[in-house]
Short mmCIF file of C-alpha atoms in Angstrom, two decimals:
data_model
loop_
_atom_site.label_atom_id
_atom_site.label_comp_id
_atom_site.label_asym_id
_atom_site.label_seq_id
_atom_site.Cartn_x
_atom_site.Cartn_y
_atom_site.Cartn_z
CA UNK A 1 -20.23 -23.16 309.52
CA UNK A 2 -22.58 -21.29 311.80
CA UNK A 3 -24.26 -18.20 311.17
CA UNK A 4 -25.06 -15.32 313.61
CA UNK A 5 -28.82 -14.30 313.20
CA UNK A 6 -29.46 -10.14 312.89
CA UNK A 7 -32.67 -9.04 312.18
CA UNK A 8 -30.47 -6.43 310.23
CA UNK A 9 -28.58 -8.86 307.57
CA UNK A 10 -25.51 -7.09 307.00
CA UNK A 11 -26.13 -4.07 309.39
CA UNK A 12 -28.30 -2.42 311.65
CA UNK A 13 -30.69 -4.05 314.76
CA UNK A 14 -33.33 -2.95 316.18
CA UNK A 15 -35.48 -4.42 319.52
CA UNK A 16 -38.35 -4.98 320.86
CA UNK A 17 -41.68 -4.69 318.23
CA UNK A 18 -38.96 -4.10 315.81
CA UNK A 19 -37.84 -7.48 315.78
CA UNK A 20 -41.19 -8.23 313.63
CA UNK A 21 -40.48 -5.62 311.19
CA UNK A 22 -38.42 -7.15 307.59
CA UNK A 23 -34.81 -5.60 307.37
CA UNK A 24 -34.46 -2.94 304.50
CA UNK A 25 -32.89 -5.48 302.03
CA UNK A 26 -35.60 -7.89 302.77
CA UNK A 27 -38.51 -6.11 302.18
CA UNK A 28 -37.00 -4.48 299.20
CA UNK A 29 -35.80 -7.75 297.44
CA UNK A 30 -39.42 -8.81 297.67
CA UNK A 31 -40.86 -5.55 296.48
CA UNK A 32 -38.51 -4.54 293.67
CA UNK A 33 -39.52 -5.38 290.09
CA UNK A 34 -36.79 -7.12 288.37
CA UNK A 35 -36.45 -7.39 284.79
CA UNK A 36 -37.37 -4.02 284.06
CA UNK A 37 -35.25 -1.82 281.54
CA UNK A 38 -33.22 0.57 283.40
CA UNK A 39 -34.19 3.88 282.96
CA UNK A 40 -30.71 5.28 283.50
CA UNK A 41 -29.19 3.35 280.75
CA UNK A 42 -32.39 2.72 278.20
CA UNK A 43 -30.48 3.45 275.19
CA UNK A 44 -27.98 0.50 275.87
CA UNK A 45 -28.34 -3.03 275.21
CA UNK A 46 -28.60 -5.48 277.73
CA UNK A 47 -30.41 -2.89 280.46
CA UNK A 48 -32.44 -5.21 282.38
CA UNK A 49 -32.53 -4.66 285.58
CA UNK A 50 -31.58 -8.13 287.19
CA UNK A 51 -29.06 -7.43 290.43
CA UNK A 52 -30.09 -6.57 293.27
CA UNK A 53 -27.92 -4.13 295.83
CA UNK A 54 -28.11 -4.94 299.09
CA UNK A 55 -26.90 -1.47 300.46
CA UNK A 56 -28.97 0.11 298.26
CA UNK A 57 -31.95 -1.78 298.61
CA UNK A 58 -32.50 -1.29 294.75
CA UNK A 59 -31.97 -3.30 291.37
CA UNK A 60 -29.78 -2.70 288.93
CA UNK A 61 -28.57 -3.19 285.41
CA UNK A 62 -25.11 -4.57 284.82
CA UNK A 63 -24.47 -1.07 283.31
CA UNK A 64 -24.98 0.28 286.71
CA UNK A 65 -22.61 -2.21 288.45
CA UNK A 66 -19.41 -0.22 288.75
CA UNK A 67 -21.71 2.61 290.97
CA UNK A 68 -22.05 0.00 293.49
CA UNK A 69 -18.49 -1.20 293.21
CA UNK A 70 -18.18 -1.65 296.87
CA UNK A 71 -21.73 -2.88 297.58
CA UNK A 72 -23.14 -6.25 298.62
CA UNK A 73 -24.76 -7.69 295.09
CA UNK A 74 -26.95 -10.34 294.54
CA UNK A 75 -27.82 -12.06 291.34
CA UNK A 76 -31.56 -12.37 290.55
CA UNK A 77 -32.52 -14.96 287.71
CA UNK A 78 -36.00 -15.77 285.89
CA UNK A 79 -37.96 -19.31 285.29
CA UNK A 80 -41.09 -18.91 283.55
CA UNK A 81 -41.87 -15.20 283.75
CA UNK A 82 -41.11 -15.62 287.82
CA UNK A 83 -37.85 -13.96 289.67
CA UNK A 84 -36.02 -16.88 291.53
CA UNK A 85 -32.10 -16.79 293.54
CA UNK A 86 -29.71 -19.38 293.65
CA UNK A 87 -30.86 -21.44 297.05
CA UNK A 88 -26.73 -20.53 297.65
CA UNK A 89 -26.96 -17.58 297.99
CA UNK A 90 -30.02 -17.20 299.54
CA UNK A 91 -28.75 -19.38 302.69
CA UNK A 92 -25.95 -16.67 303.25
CA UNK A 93 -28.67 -14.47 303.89
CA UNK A 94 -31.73 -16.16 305.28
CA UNK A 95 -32.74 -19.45 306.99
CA UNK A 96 -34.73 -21.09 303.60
CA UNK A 97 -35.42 -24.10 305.58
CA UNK A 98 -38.98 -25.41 304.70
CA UNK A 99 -39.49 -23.35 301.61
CA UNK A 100 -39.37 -25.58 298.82
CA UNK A 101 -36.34 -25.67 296.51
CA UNK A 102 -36.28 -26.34 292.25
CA UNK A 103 -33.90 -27.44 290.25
CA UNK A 104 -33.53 -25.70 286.73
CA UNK A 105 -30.55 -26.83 284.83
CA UNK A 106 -28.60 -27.81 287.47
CA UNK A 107 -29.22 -25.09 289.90
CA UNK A 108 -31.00 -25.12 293.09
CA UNK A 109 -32.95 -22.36 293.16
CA UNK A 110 -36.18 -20.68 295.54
CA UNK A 111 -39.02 -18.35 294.22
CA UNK A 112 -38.79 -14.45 295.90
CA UNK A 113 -42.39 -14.57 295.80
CA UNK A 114 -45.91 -16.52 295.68
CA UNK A 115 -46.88 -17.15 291.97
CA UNK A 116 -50.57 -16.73 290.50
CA UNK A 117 -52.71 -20.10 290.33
CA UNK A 118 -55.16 -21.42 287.75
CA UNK A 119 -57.39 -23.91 290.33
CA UNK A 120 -57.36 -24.46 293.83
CA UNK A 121 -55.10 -27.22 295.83
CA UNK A 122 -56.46 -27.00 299.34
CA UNK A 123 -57.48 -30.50 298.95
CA UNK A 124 -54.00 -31.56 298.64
CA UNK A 125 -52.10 -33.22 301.31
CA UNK A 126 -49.82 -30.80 301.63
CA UNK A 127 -49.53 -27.02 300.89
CA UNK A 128 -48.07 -23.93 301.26
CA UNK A 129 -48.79 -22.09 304.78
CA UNK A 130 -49.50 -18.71 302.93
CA UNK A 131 -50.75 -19.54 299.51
CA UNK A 132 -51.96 -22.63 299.31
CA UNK A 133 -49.60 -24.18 296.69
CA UNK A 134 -49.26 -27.55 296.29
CA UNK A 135 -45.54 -28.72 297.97
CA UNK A 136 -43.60 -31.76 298.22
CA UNK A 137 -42.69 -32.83 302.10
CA UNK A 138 -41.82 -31.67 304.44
CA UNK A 139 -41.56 -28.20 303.09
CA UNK A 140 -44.63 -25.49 303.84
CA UNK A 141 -43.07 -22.20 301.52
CA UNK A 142 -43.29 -22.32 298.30
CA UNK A 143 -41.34 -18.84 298.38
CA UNK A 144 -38.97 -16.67 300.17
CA UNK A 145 -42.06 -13.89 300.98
CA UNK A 146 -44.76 -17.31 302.16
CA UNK A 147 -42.71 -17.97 304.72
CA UNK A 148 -41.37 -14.10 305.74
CA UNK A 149 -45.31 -13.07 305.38
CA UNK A 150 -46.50 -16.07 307.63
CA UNK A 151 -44.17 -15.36 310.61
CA UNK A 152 -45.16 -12.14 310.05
CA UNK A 153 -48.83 -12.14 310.43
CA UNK A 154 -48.14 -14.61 313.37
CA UNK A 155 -46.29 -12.13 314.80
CA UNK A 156 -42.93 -14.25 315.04
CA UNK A 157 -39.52 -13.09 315.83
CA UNK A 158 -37.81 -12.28 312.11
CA UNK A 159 -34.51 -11.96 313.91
CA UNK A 160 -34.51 -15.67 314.35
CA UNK A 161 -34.20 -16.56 310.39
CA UNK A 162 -32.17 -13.12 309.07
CA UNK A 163 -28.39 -14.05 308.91
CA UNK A 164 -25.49 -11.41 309.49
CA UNK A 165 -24.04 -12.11 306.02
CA UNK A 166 -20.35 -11.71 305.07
CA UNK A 167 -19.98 -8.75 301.87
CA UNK A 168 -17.28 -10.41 300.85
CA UNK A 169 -19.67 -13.51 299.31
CA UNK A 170 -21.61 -10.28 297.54
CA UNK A 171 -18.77 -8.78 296.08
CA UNK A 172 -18.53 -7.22 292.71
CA UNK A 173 -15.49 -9.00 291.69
CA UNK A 174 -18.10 -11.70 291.25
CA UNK A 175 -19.37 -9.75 288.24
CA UNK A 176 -16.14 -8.56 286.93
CA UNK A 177 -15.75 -10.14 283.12
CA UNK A 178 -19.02 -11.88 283.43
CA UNK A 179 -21.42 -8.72 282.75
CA UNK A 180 -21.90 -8.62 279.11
CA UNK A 181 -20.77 -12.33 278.03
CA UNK A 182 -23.17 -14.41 276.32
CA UNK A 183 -20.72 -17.17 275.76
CA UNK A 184 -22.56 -20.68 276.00
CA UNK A 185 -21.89 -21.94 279.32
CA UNK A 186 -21.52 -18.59 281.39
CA UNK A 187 -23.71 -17.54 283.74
CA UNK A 188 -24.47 -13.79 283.56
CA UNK A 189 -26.91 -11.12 285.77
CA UNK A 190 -29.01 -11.93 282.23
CA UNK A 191 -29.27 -15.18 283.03
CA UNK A 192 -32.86 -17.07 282.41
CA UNK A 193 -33.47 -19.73 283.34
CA UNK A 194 -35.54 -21.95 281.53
CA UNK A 195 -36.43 -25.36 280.54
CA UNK A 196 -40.13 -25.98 280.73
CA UNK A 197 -40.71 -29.46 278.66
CA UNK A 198 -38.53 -31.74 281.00
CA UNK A 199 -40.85 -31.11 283.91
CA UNK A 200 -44.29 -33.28 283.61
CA UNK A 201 -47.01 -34.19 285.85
CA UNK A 202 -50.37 -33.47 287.20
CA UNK A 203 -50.43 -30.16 289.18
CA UNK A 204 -53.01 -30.77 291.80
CA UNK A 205 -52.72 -34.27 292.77
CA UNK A 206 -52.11 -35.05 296.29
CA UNK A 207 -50.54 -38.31 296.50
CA UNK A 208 -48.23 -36.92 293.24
CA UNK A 209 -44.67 -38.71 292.27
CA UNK A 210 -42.35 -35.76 291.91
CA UNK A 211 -38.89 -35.71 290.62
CA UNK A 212 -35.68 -34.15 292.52
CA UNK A 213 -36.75 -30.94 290.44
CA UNK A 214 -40.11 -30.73 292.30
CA UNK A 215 -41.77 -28.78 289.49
CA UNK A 216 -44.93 -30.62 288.67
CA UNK A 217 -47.11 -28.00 290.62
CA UNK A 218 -45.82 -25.62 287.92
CA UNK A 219 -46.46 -27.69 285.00
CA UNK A 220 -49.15 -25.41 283.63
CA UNK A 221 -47.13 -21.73 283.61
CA UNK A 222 -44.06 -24.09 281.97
CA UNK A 223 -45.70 -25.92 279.28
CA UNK A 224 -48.00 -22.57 278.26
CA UNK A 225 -44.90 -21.60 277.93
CA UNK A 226 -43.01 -23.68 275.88
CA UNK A 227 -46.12 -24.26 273.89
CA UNK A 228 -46.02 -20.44 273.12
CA UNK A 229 -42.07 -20.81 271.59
CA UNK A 230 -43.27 -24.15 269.94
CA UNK A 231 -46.05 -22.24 267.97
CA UNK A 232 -44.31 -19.46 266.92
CA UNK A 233 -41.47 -22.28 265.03
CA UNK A 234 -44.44 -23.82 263.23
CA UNK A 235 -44.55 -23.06 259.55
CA UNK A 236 -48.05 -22.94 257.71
CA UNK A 237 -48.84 -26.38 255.55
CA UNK A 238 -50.52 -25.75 251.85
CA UNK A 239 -53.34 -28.54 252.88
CA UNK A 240 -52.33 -30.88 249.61
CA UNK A 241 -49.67 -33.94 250.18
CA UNK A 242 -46.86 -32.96 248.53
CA UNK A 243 -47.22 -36.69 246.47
CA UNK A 244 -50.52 -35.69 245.55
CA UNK A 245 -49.60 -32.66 244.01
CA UNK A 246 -46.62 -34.04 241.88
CA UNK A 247 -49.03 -36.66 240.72
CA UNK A 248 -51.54 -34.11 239.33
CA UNK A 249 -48.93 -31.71 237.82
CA UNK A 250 -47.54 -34.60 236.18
CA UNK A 251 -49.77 -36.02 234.26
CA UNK A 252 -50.00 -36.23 230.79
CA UNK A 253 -52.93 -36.74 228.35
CA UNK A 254 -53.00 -40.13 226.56
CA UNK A 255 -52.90 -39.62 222.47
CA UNK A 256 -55.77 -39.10 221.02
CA UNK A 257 -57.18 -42.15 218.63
CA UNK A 258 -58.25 -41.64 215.35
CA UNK A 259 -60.62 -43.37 212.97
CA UNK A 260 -58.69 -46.07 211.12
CA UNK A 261 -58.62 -44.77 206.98
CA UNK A 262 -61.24 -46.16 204.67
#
């Protein structure tokens, strides 16, 4: 089904120069911190603020969703302290073609923005345009905001990628019964996603063997993660065998021998 390109996404144009400049929604989704307790609702539970309205330009909590009732929304989710959006529902927004995709627990999803980096990569093969992040072929993005700031700073057309979406896909009915479940198996705008340990590999290696998940350049932020849970489930040890120390409480002094009588 083909899309018509606007470089306003669900309204609004603009020409000339202003073809360069990010639409509202854009440049907000990229700016906003998500996460965040909302400061409109901070004395109820479950406040972070993980949608993002598209009308608004804003994030909200699922507290706030009946206010934007009749807005576009958009779920945001978190892997390993980074925001990411379904690669679904990204496409009804925004050409994601050569930004690279992951897949956490099922779900294709794409980074909002560039992540911090222990080392250097720029001797891999291949990496990210923008940020120099090590990427499987043939992609060049490792996020939504590489490949919007690169076409950007070389001064290309944004129109070209920016979708006109349908509000319908954004509706709030989408939300409707799902916004304070925590039922296993229910995805919810509290949704994180993480499984760290099933992702392995070397994460500057240029000729690398990457899975369909294509995490391996984040190996480092995953397992630092997971080793941090991991720790906190470890109980102290006493420093004696267990056998050891039955063996010394249990033993018993041999009778003593006496002199035989004269």
């Amino acid at each position: 089904m083909g899309r018509e390109s606007s470089s306003g996404g669900g309204g609004g144009g603009g020409g000339g120069g202003d073809m360069v400049m990010k639409p509202a929604w854009l440049d907000g989704l990229m700016a906003e911190t998500f996460f965040a307790a909302c400061g409109v609702h901070e004395n109820r539970r479950k406040n972070e603020k993980n949608v993002f309205c598209l009308e608004c330009c804003q994030s909200v909590c699922p507290h706030c969703l009946p206010s934007h009732r009749s807005h576009p929304l958009l779920q945001v989710r978190r892997y390993v302290y980074h925001d990411v959006v379904r690669l679904d529902d990204l496409e009804k927004l925004i050409n994601c073609s050569y930004i690279q995709p992951y897949t956490i627990n099922s779900a294709k999803v794409i980074f909002l923005n560039q992540r911090p980096q222990s080392r250097s990569c720029k001797g891999s093969a291949n990496i990210c345009f923008t940020c120099d992040r090590i990427l499987q072929e043939p992609f060049r993005f490792c996020s939504i905001s590489c490949k919007v700031d690169y076409m950007v700073c070389q001064g290309e057309d944004l129109s070209s990628i920016i979708y006109r979406f349908d509000e319908s896909d954004f509706a709030y009915s989408q939300f409707e019964g799902l916004r304070m479940e925590d039922e296993e198996g229910q995805i919810t705008p509290n949704s994180i996603l993480e499984d760290p340990l099933q992702f392995k590999g070397s994460s500057c290696s240029s000729n690398e063997t990457m899975g369909n998940s294509g995490i391996s350049q984040d190996t480092e932020e995953a397992a630092a993660a997971a080793t941090a849970t991991v720790r906190k489930k470890k109980k102290k040890s006493t420093g004696f065998l267990p056998g050891i120390v039955l063996s010394l409480s249990s033993r018993r002094k041999g009778a003593p021998h006496r002199s035989p009588l004269s």
